[in-house]
Amino acid sequence: AMRVAKQKGSKVLSIVNMQGSTVERESDFSLLIKAGPEKAVASTKAATSQLSLLLLMAYAIAGKLAEGKKLLIETASMINDLLNPRFLTHIKEVARDIERSDHCYIIGKAANYPMALEAAIKIQEVSYIHAEGFAAGELKHGPIALITEGTPCIALVAEDEVKQDMMNSVMELKARGARIIGVAPYMSEHFDHWIRVPDAGIASPIVNIIPIQLLAYYLSLHRGVNPDMPRNLAKSVTVK
């Protein structure tokens, strides 16, 4: 895809973790995220680091680089405070509650919709639970038919302009028997489990995906699966 873009006259900027990789060599420009080697097949720290760099780029393009750097420093500090033994124990408890589920659905909206897709991939990869991510506004167009009593549904919520729309979708899922796991800065009576995250503003996708990475990890352990070596998978650079 990069080669076709360059043949058509496009400039290619890559955001990569591995210096000297094929992608970096074939790009016109590259930015290294320097997250360190991803030893496991499922990418976690590299994905989160790429998110951070993309956010910083957006601020830079808008002429607000200093503001973007301040946001990321504050977000990193909040995440550091969040990842304490109590928080990890709570994630383990949530994983224990849904470990026998055959299906899991994740909803998000706006900036958190891509995080719902990423969350589903992580849960699929390392726990072997069938997981799918959906845009919250698309629930009524089919996915809501999949919800039965006790179906785990993860809602990635932020303090943003679509918060009420997200909560409306949560209520629709709840009314059909879903077991709601709310990843949000605030508690709601509609959550069966609340995974508290800081209010990081526009950086909410970064803080919302980290608990799901941990949840997927603990789900795999509870189900007796090696999270570092998912079956049938390999690092993408090792296959065509």
PDB file of C-alpha atoms in Angstrom:
ATOM      1  CA  ALA A   1       0.000   0.000   0.000  1.00  0.00           C
ATOM      2  CA  MET A   2       2.878   2.362   0.789  1.00  0.00           C
ATOM      3  CA  ARG A   3       4.536   1.651  -2.544  1.00  0.00           C
ATOM      4  CA  VAL A   4       1.328   2.334  -4.458  1.00  0.00           C
ATOM      5  CA  ALA A   5       0.880   5.618  -2.561  1.00  0.00           C
ATOM      6  CA  LYS A   6       4.435   6.687  -3.414  1.00  0.00           C
ATOM      7  CA  GLN A   7       3.946   5.729  -7.078  1.00  0.00           C
ATOM      8  CA  LYS A   8       0.954   8.068  -7.106  1.00  0.00           C
ATOM      9  CA  GLY A   9       3.111  10.888  -5.724  1.00  0.00           C
ATOM     10  CA  SER A  10       2.133  10.742  -2.065  1.00  0.00           C
ATOM     11  CA  LYS A  11       4.551  11.344   0.762  1.00  0.00           C
ATOM     12  CA  VAL A  12       4.545   8.569   3.364  1.00  0.00           C
ATOM     13  CA  LEU A  13       4.983   9.248   7.059  1.00  0.00           C
ATOM     14  CA  SER A  14       5.253   6.135   9.231  1.00  0.00           C
ATOM     15  CA  ILE A  15       4.870   5.793  12.975  1.00  0.00           C
ATOM     16  CA  VAL A  16       6.930   2.767  13.917  1.00  0.00           C
ATOM     17  CA  ASN A  17       8.374   1.049  16.951  1.00  0.00           C
ATOM     18  CA  MET A  18      11.270  -0.781  15.304  1.00  0.00           C
ATOM     19  CA  GLN A  19      14.113   1.299  13.920  1.00  0.00           C
ATOM     20  CA  GLY A  20      15.397  -0.056  10.633  1.00  0.00           C
ATOM     21  CA  SER A  21      12.170  -1.919   9.833  1.00  0.00           C
ATOM     22  CA  THR A  22      10.966  -2.282   6.253  1.00  0.00           C
ATOM     23  CA  VAL A  23       8.217   0.269   6.857  1.00  0.00           C
ATOM     24  CA  GLU A  24      10.671   2.831   8.200  1.00  0.00           C
ATOM     25  CA  ARG A  25      13.133   2.287   5.320  1.00  0.00           C
ATOM     26  CA  GLU A  26      10.446   2.730   2.668  1.00  0.00           C
ATOM     27  CA  SER A  27       8.877   5.833   4.222  1.00  0.00           C
ATOM     28  CA  ASP A  28       9.718   9.390   3.268  1.00  0.00           C
ATOM     29  CA  PHE A  29       9.487  10.347   6.925  1.00  0.00           C
ATOM     30  CA  SER A  30       9.203   8.266  10.066  1.00  0.00           C
ATOM     31  CA  LEU A  31       8.584   8.879  13.736  1.00  0.00           C
ATOM     32  CA  LEU A  32       9.827   6.331  16.265  1.00  0.00           C
ATOM     33  CA  ILE A  33       7.604   5.687  19.264  1.00  0.00           C
ATOM     34  CA  LYS A  34      10.472   3.987  21.168  1.00  0.00           C
ATOM     35  CA  ALA A  35       8.149   1.820  23.257  1.00  0.00           C
ATOM     36  CA  GLY A  36      10.662  -1.029  23.458  1.00  0.00           C
ATOM     37  CA  PRO A  37      10.272  -4.523  21.975  1.00  0.00           C
ATOM     38  CA  GLU A  38       6.798  -6.056  21.934  1.00  0.00           C
ATOM     39  CA  LYS A  39       7.749  -9.565  23.029  1.00  0.00           C
ATOM     40  CA  ALA A  40       4.206 -10.920  22.931  1.00  0.00           C
ATOM     41  CA  VAL A  41       2.166 -11.317  19.743  1.00  0.00           C
ATOM     42  CA  ALA A  42      -0.618  -9.031  21.008  1.00  0.00           C
ATOM     43  CA  SER A  43       0.521  -5.428  20.766  1.00  0.00           C
ATOM     44  CA  THR A  44      -0.267  -3.275  23.793  1.00  0.00           C
ATOM     45  CA  LYS A  45       2.354  -0.666  24.647  1.00  0.00           C
ATOM     46  CA  ALA A  46       3.121  -0.011  20.970  1.00  0.00           C
ATOM     47  CA  ALA A  47      -0.559   0.575  20.197  1.00  0.00           C
ATOM     48  CA  THR A  48      -0.925   2.949  23.141  1.00  0.00           C
ATOM     49  CA  SER A  49       2.283   4.785  22.208  1.00  0.00           C
ATOM     50  CA  GLN A  50       1.109   5.217  18.618  1.00  0.00           C
ATOM     51  CA  LEU A  51      -2.112   6.740  19.919  1.00  0.00           C
ATOM     52  CA  SER A  52      -0.111   9.192  21.999  1.00  0.00           C
ATOM     53  CA  LEU A  53       2.069  10.231  19.094  1.00  0.00           C
ATOM     54  CA  LEU A  54      -0.900  10.676  16.756  1.00  0.00           C
ATOM     55  CA  LEU A  55      -2.563  12.907  19.346  1.00  0.00           C
ATOM     56  CA  LEU A  56       0.622  14.941  19.682  1.00  0.00           C
ATOM     57  CA  MET A  57       0.796  15.284  15.891  1.00  0.00           C
ATOM     58  CA  ALA A  58      -2.769  16.600  15.803  1.00  0.00           C
ATOM     59  CA  TYR A  59      -1.872  19.270  18.344  1.00  0.00           C
ATOM     60  CA  ALA A  60       1.304  20.140  16.433  1.00  0.00           C
ATOM     61  CA  ILE A  61      -0.598  20.535  13.146  1.00  0.00           C
ATOM     62  CA  ALA A  62      -3.022  22.833  14.966  1.00  0.00           C
ATOM     63  CA  GLY A  63      -0.061  24.922  16.195  1.00  0.00           C
ATOM     64  CA  LYS A  64      -0.600  23.803  19.809  1.00  0.00           C
ATOM     65  CA  LEU A  65       2.367  21.485  20.374  1.00  0.00           C
ATOM     66  CA  ALA A  66       3.068  22.739  23.901  1.00  0.00           C
ATOM     67  CA  GLU A  67      -0.589  22.175  24.852  1.00  0.00           C
ATOM     68  CA  GLY A  68      -0.450  18.642  23.441  1.00  0.00           C
ATOM     69  CA  LYS A  69       2.728  17.826  25.364  1.00  0.00           C
ATOM     70  CA  LYS A  70       1.159  19.105  28.575  1.00  0.00           C
ATOM     71  CA  LEU A  71      -1.928  16.931  27.991  1.00  0.00           C
ATOM     72  CA  LEU A  72       0.152  13.801  27.446  1.00  0.00           C
ATOM     73  CA  ILE A  73       2.321  14.434  30.510  1.00  0.00           C
ATOM     74  CA  GLU A  74      -0.795  14.911  32.643  1.00  0.00           C
ATOM     75  CA  THR A  75      -2.419  11.803  31.129  1.00  0.00           C
ATOM     76  CA  ALA A  76       0.692   9.698  31.802  1.00  0.00           C
ATOM     77  CA  SER A  77       0.678  10.883  35.414  1.00  0.00           C
ATOM     78  CA  MET A  78      -3.003   9.962  35.820  1.00  0.00           C
ATOM     79  CA  ILE A  79      -2.404   6.504  34.332  1.00  0.00           C
ATOM     80  CA  ASN A  80       0.526   5.986  36.690  1.00  0.00           C
ATOM     81  CA  ASP A  81      -1.738   6.766  39.654  1.00  0.00           C
ATOM     82  CA  LEU A  82      -4.448   4.498  38.251  1.00  0.00           C
ATOM     83  CA  LEU A  83      -2.307   1.373  37.929  1.00  0.00           C
ATOM     84  CA  ASN A  84      -2.183   0.440  41.595  1.00  0.00           C
ATOM     85  CA  PRO A  85      -2.704  -2.989  43.223  1.00  0.00           C
ATOM     86  CA  ARG A  86      -6.330  -2.202  44.088  1.00  0.00           C
ATOM     87  CA  PHE A  87      -7.154  -1.339  40.493  1.00  0.00           C
ATOM     88  CA  LEU A  88      -5.500  -4.518  39.200  1.00  0.00           C
ATOM     89  CA  THR A  89      -7.398  -6.619  41.735  1.00  0.00           C
ATOM     90  CA  HIS A  90     -10.655  -5.079  40.528  1.00  0.00           C
ATOM     91  CA  ILE A  91      -9.812  -5.896  36.896  1.00  0.00           C
ATOM     92  CA  LYS A  92      -9.110  -9.499  37.948  1.00  0.00           C
ATOM     93  CA  GLU A  93     -12.532  -9.660  39.630  1.00  0.00           C
ATOM     94  CA  VAL A  94     -14.263  -8.389  36.488  1.00  0.00           C
ATOM     95  CA  ALA A  95     -12.362 -10.963  34.419  1.00  0.00           C
ATOM     96  CA  ARG A  96     -13.413 -13.703  36.834  1.00  0.00           C
ATOM     97  CA  ASP A  97     -17.057 -12.666  36.443  1.00  0.00           C
ATOM     98  CA  ILE A  98     -17.102 -12.985  32.644  1.00  0.00           C
ATOM     99  CA  GLU A  99     -14.424 -15.644  32.027  1.00  0.00           C
ATOM    100  CA  ARG A 100     -16.973 -18.325  31.059  1.00  0.00           C
ATOM    101  CA  SER A 101     -18.762 -16.138  28.540  1.00  0.00           C
ATOM    102  CA  ASP A 102     -18.838 -17.225  24.910  1.00  0.00           C
ATOM    103  CA  HIS A 103     -19.378 -13.718  23.576  1.00  0.00           C
ATOM    104  CA  CYS A 104     -18.453 -10.173  24.543  1.00  0.00           C
ATOM    105  CA  TYR A 105     -19.389  -6.909  22.870  1.00  0.00           C
ATOM    106  CA  ILE A 106     -17.731  -3.522  23.200  1.00  0.00           C
ATOM    107  CA  ILE A 107     -19.308  -0.205  22.260  1.00  0.00           C
ATOM    108  CA  GLY A 108     -17.768   3.222  21.794  1.00  0.00           C
ATOM    109  CA  LYS A 109     -18.582   6.427  20.002  1.00  0.00           C
ATOM    110  CA  ALA A 110     -16.555   9.152  18.283  1.00  0.00           C
ATOM    111  CA  ALA A 111     -12.881   8.835  19.320  1.00  0.00           C
ATOM    112  CA  ASN A 112     -13.652   5.760  21.403  1.00  0.00           C
ATOM    113  CA  TYR A 113     -15.234   3.768  18.571  1.00  0.00           C
ATOM    114  CA  PRO A 114     -11.803   2.698  17.224  1.00  0.00           C
ATOM    115  CA  MET A 115     -10.926   1.720  20.788  1.00  0.00           C
ATOM    116  CA  ALA A 116     -13.960  -0.585  20.856  1.00  0.00           C
ATOM    117  CA  LEU A 117     -12.544  -2.319  17.761  1.00  0.00           C
ATOM    118  CA  GLU A 118      -9.073  -2.540  19.303  1.00  0.00           C
ATOM    119  CA  ALA A 119     -10.538  -3.859  22.562  1.00  0.00           C
ATOM    120  CA  ALA A 120     -12.348  -6.625  20.688  1.00  0.00           C
ATOM    121  CA  ILE A 121      -9.152  -7.677  18.938  1.00  0.00           C
ATOM    122  CA  LYS A 122      -7.260  -7.890  22.220  1.00  0.00           C
ATOM    123  CA  ILE A 123      -9.944 -10.011  23.892  1.00  0.00           C
ATOM    124  CA  GLN A 124     -10.166 -12.314  20.864  1.00  0.00           C
ATOM    125  CA  GLU A 125      -6.410 -12.705  20.550  1.00  0.00           C
ATOM    126  CA  VAL A 126      -5.492 -13.706  24.067  1.00  0.00           C
ATOM    127  CA  SER A 127      -8.634 -15.125  25.715  1.00  0.00           C
ATOM    128  CA  TYR A 128     -10.328 -16.782  22.699  1.00  0.00           C
ATOM    129  CA  ILE A 129     -13.672 -15.260  23.669  1.00  0.00           C
ATOM    130  CA  HIS A 130     -15.651 -14.145  20.630  1.00  0.00           C
ATOM    131  CA  ALA A 131     -15.598 -10.351  20.893  1.00  0.00           C
ATOM    132  CA  GLU A 132     -16.839  -7.599  18.588  1.00  0.00           C
ATOM    133  CA  GLY A 133     -16.654  -3.833  18.745  1.00  0.00           C
ATOM    134  CA  PHE A 134     -19.524  -1.660  17.569  1.00  0.00           C
ATOM    135  CA  ALA A 135     -20.276   2.007  17.156  1.00  0.00           C
ATOM    136  CA  ALA A 136     -22.831   2.769  19.859  1.00  0.00           C
ATOM    137  CA  GLY A 137     -25.157   4.445  17.378  1.00  0.00           C
ATOM    138  CA  GLU A 138     -25.279   1.316  15.212  1.00  0.00           C
ATOM    139  CA  LEU A 139     -26.712  -0.952  17.915  1.00  0.00           C
ATOM    140  CA  LYS A 140     -30.280  -0.786  16.596  1.00  0.00           C
ATOM    141  CA  HIS A 141     -29.157  -1.769  13.113  1.00  0.00           C
ATOM    142  CA  GLY A 142     -28.500  -5.375  14.074  1.00  0.00           C
ATOM    143  CA  PRO A 143     -26.017  -5.947  16.910  1.00  0.00           C
ATOM    144  CA  ILE A 144     -28.613  -5.482  19.643  1.00  0.00           C
ATOM    145  CA  ALA A 145     -30.276  -8.706  18.428  1.00  0.00           C
ATOM    146  CA  LEU A 146     -27.224 -10.577  19.732  1.00  0.00           C
ATOM    147  CA  ILE A 147     -27.812  -9.522  23.338  1.00  0.00           C
ATOM    148  CA  THR A 148     -29.254 -12.124  25.701  1.00  0.00           C
ATOM    149  CA  GLU A 149     -29.483 -12.302  29.490  1.00  0.00           C
ATOM    150  CA  GLY A 150     -26.025 -11.916  31.018  1.00  0.00           C
ATOM    151  CA  THR A 151     -24.141 -11.076  27.805  1.00  0.00           C
ATOM    152  CA  PRO A 152     -21.046  -9.040  28.788  1.00  0.00           C
ATOM    153  CA  CYS A 153     -21.026  -5.621  27.135  1.00  0.00           C
ATOM    154  CA  ILE A 154     -18.180  -3.172  27.693  1.00  0.00           C
ATOM    155  CA  ALA A 155     -18.973   0.521  27.271  1.00  0.00           C
ATOM    156  CA  LEU A 156     -16.065   2.911  26.664  1.00  0.00           C
ATOM    157  CA  VAL A 157     -17.367   6.240  27.939  1.00  0.00           C
ATOM    158  CA  ALA A 158     -15.737   9.662  28.188  1.00  0.00           C
ATOM    159  CA  GLU A 159     -16.712  13.089  29.477  1.00  0.00           C
ATOM    160  CA  ASP A 160     -17.330  14.408  25.977  1.00  0.00           C
ATOM    161  CA  GLU A 161     -20.074  15.628  23.673  1.00  0.00           C
ATOM    162  CA  VAL A 162     -21.339  12.084  23.006  1.00  0.00           C
ATOM    163  CA  LYS A 163     -21.525  10.995  26.657  1.00  0.00           C
ATOM    164  CA  GLN A 164     -25.345  11.064  26.777  1.00  0.00           C
ATOM    165  CA  ASP A 165     -25.622   9.167  23.496  1.00  0.00           C
ATOM    166  CA  MET A 166     -23.328   6.507  24.948  1.00  0.00           C
ATOM    167  CA  MET A 167     -25.404   6.223  28.101  1.00  0.00           C
ATOM    168  CA  ASN A 168     -28.592   5.903  26.024  1.00  0.00           C
ATOM    169  CA  SER A 169     -26.983   2.929  24.274  1.00  0.00           C
ATOM    170  CA  VAL A 170     -25.928   1.469  27.635  1.00  0.00           C
ATOM    171  CA  MET A 171     -29.534   1.677  28.846  1.00  0.00           C
ATOM    172  CA  GLU A 172     -30.775  -0.060  25.702  1.00  0.00           C
ATOM    173  CA  LEU A 173     -28.316  -2.901  26.260  1.00  0.00           C
ATOM    174  CA  LYS A 174     -29.183  -3.106  29.948  1.00  0.00           C
ATOM    175  CA  ALA A 175     -32.907  -3.313  29.165  1.00  0.00           C
ATOM    176  CA  ARG A 176     -32.204  -6.431  27.103  1.00  0.00           C
ATOM    177  CA  GLY A 177     -30.319  -8.204  29.870  1.00  0.00           C
ATOM    178  CA  ALA A 178     -26.725  -7.254  29.097  1.00  0.00           C
ATOM    179  CA  ARG A 179     -24.130  -7.323  31.874  1.00  0.00           C
ATOM    180  CA  ILE A 180     -22.620  -3.850  31.572  1.00  0.00           C
ATOM    181  CA  ILE A 181     -18.954  -3.163  32.246  1.00  0.00           C
ATOM    182  CA  GLY A 182     -18.549   0.596  32.223  1.00  0.00           C
ATOM    183  CA  VAL A 183     -15.094   2.044  31.541  1.00  0.00           C
ATOM    184  CA  ALA A 184     -15.709   5.640  32.510  1.00  0.00           C
ATOM    185  CA  PRO A 185     -14.596   8.537  34.753  1.00  0.00           C
ATOM    186  CA  TYR A 186     -17.891   8.343  36.667  1.00  0.00           C
ATOM    187  CA  MET A 187     -20.177   5.692  38.137  1.00  0.00           C
ATOM    188  CA  SER A 188     -23.603   4.968  36.697  1.00  0.00           C
ATOM    189  CA  GLU A 189     -26.491   2.969  38.130  1.00  0.00           C
ATOM    190  CA  HIS A 190     -26.602   1.123  34.808  1.00  0.00           C
ATOM    191  CA  PHE A 191     -23.106  -0.390  35.255  1.00  0.00           C
ATOM    192  CA  ASP A 192     -22.851  -3.881  36.740  1.00  0.00           C
ATOM    193  CA  HIS A 193     -19.109  -3.319  36.960  1.00  0.00           C
ATOM    194  CA  TRP A 194     -17.432   0.072  36.954  1.00  0.00           C
ATOM    195  CA  ILE A 195     -13.809   0.338  35.848  1.00  0.00           C
ATOM    196  CA  ARG A 196     -12.861   3.853  36.842  1.00  0.00           C
ATOM    197  CA  VAL A 197     -10.555   5.796  34.545  1.00  0.00           C
ATOM    198  CA  PRO A 198      -9.415   9.408  34.836  1.00  0.00           C
ATOM    199  CA  ASP A 199     -11.090  12.179  32.874  1.00  0.00           C
ATOM    200  CA  ALA A 200      -8.372  12.766  30.290  1.00  0.00           C
ATOM    201  CA  GLY A 201     -10.390  14.916  27.899  1.00  0.00           C
ATOM    202  CA  ILE A 202      -9.443  14.336  24.284  1.00  0.00           C
ATOM    203  CA  ALA A 203      -6.902  11.726  25.441  1.00  0.00           C
ATOM    204  CA  SER A 204      -9.713   9.454  26.681  1.00  0.00           C
ATOM    205  CA  PRO A 205      -8.974   6.725  24.067  1.00  0.00           C
ATOM    206  CA  ILE A 206      -5.552   6.237  25.684  1.00  0.00           C
ATOM    207  CA  VAL A 207      -6.870   5.808  29.222  1.00  0.00           C
ATOM    208  CA  ASN A 208      -9.864   3.723  28.086  1.00  0.00           C
ATOM    209  CA  ILE A 209      -7.915   1.071  26.190  1.00  0.00           C
ATOM    210  CA  ILE A 210      -5.447   0.274  28.987  1.00  0.00           C
ATOM    211  CA  PRO A 211      -8.012  -1.384  31.320  1.00  0.00           C
ATOM    212  CA  ILE A 212      -9.168  -3.555  28.408  1.00  0.00           C
ATOM    213  CA  GLN A 213      -5.608  -4.657  27.685  1.00  0.00           C
ATOM    214  CA  LEU A 214      -5.381  -5.720  31.333  1.00  0.00           C
ATOM    215  CA  LEU A 215      -8.831  -7.332  31.246  1.00  0.00           C
ATOM    216  CA  ALA A 216      -7.857  -9.397  28.205  1.00  0.00           C
ATOM    217  CA  TYR A 217      -4.671 -10.466  29.989  1.00  0.00           C
ATOM    218  CA  TYR A 218      -6.475 -11.623  33.129  1.00  0.00           C
ATOM    219  CA  LEU A 219      -9.194 -13.316  31.078  1.00  0.00           C
ATOM    220  CA  SER A 220      -6.515 -15.384  29.363  1.00  0.00           C
ATOM    221  CA  LEU A 221      -4.952 -16.393  32.673  1.00  0.00           C
ATOM    222  CA  HIS A 222      -8.324 -17.336  34.193  1.00  0.00           C
ATOM    223  CA  ARG A 223      -9.113 -19.434  31.112  1.00  0.00           C
ATOM    224  CA  GLY A 224      -5.737 -21.203  31.205  1.00  0.00           C
ATOM    225  CA  VAL A 225      -4.414 -19.598  28.025  1.00  0.00           C
ATOM    226  CA  ASN A 226      -0.878 -18.273  27.445  1.00  0.00           C
ATOM    227  CA  PRO A 227      -1.428 -14.581  26.591  1.00  0.00           C
ATOM    228  CA  ASP A 228       2.040 -14.269  25.035  1.00  0.00           C
ATOM    229  CA  MET A 229       1.510 -17.043  22.484  1.00  0.00           C
ATOM    230  CA  PRO A 230      -2.043 -16.958  21.082  1.00  0.00           C
ATOM    231  CA  ARG A 231      -2.877 -19.973  18.956  1.00  0.00           C
ATOM    232  CA  ASN A 232      -2.723 -19.584  15.171  1.00  0.00           C
ATOM    233  CA  LEU A 233      -1.179 -16.107  15.420  1.00  0.00           C
ATOM    234  CA  ALA A 234       2.256 -14.729  14.668  1.00  0.00           C
ATOM    235  CA  LYS A 235       3.852 -11.326  14.521  1.00  0.00           C
ATOM    236  CA  SER A 236       2.676  -9.703  11.270  1.00  0.00           C
ATOM    237  CA  VAL A 237       6.267  -9.085  10.153  1.00  0.00           C
ATOM    238  CA  THR A 238       6.868 -12.853  10.022  1.00  0.00           C
ATOM    239  CA  VAL A 239       4.143 -13.574   7.470  1.00  0.00           C
ATOM    240  CA  LYS A 240       3.239 -12.122   4.109  1.00  0.00           C
TER     241      LYS A 240
END
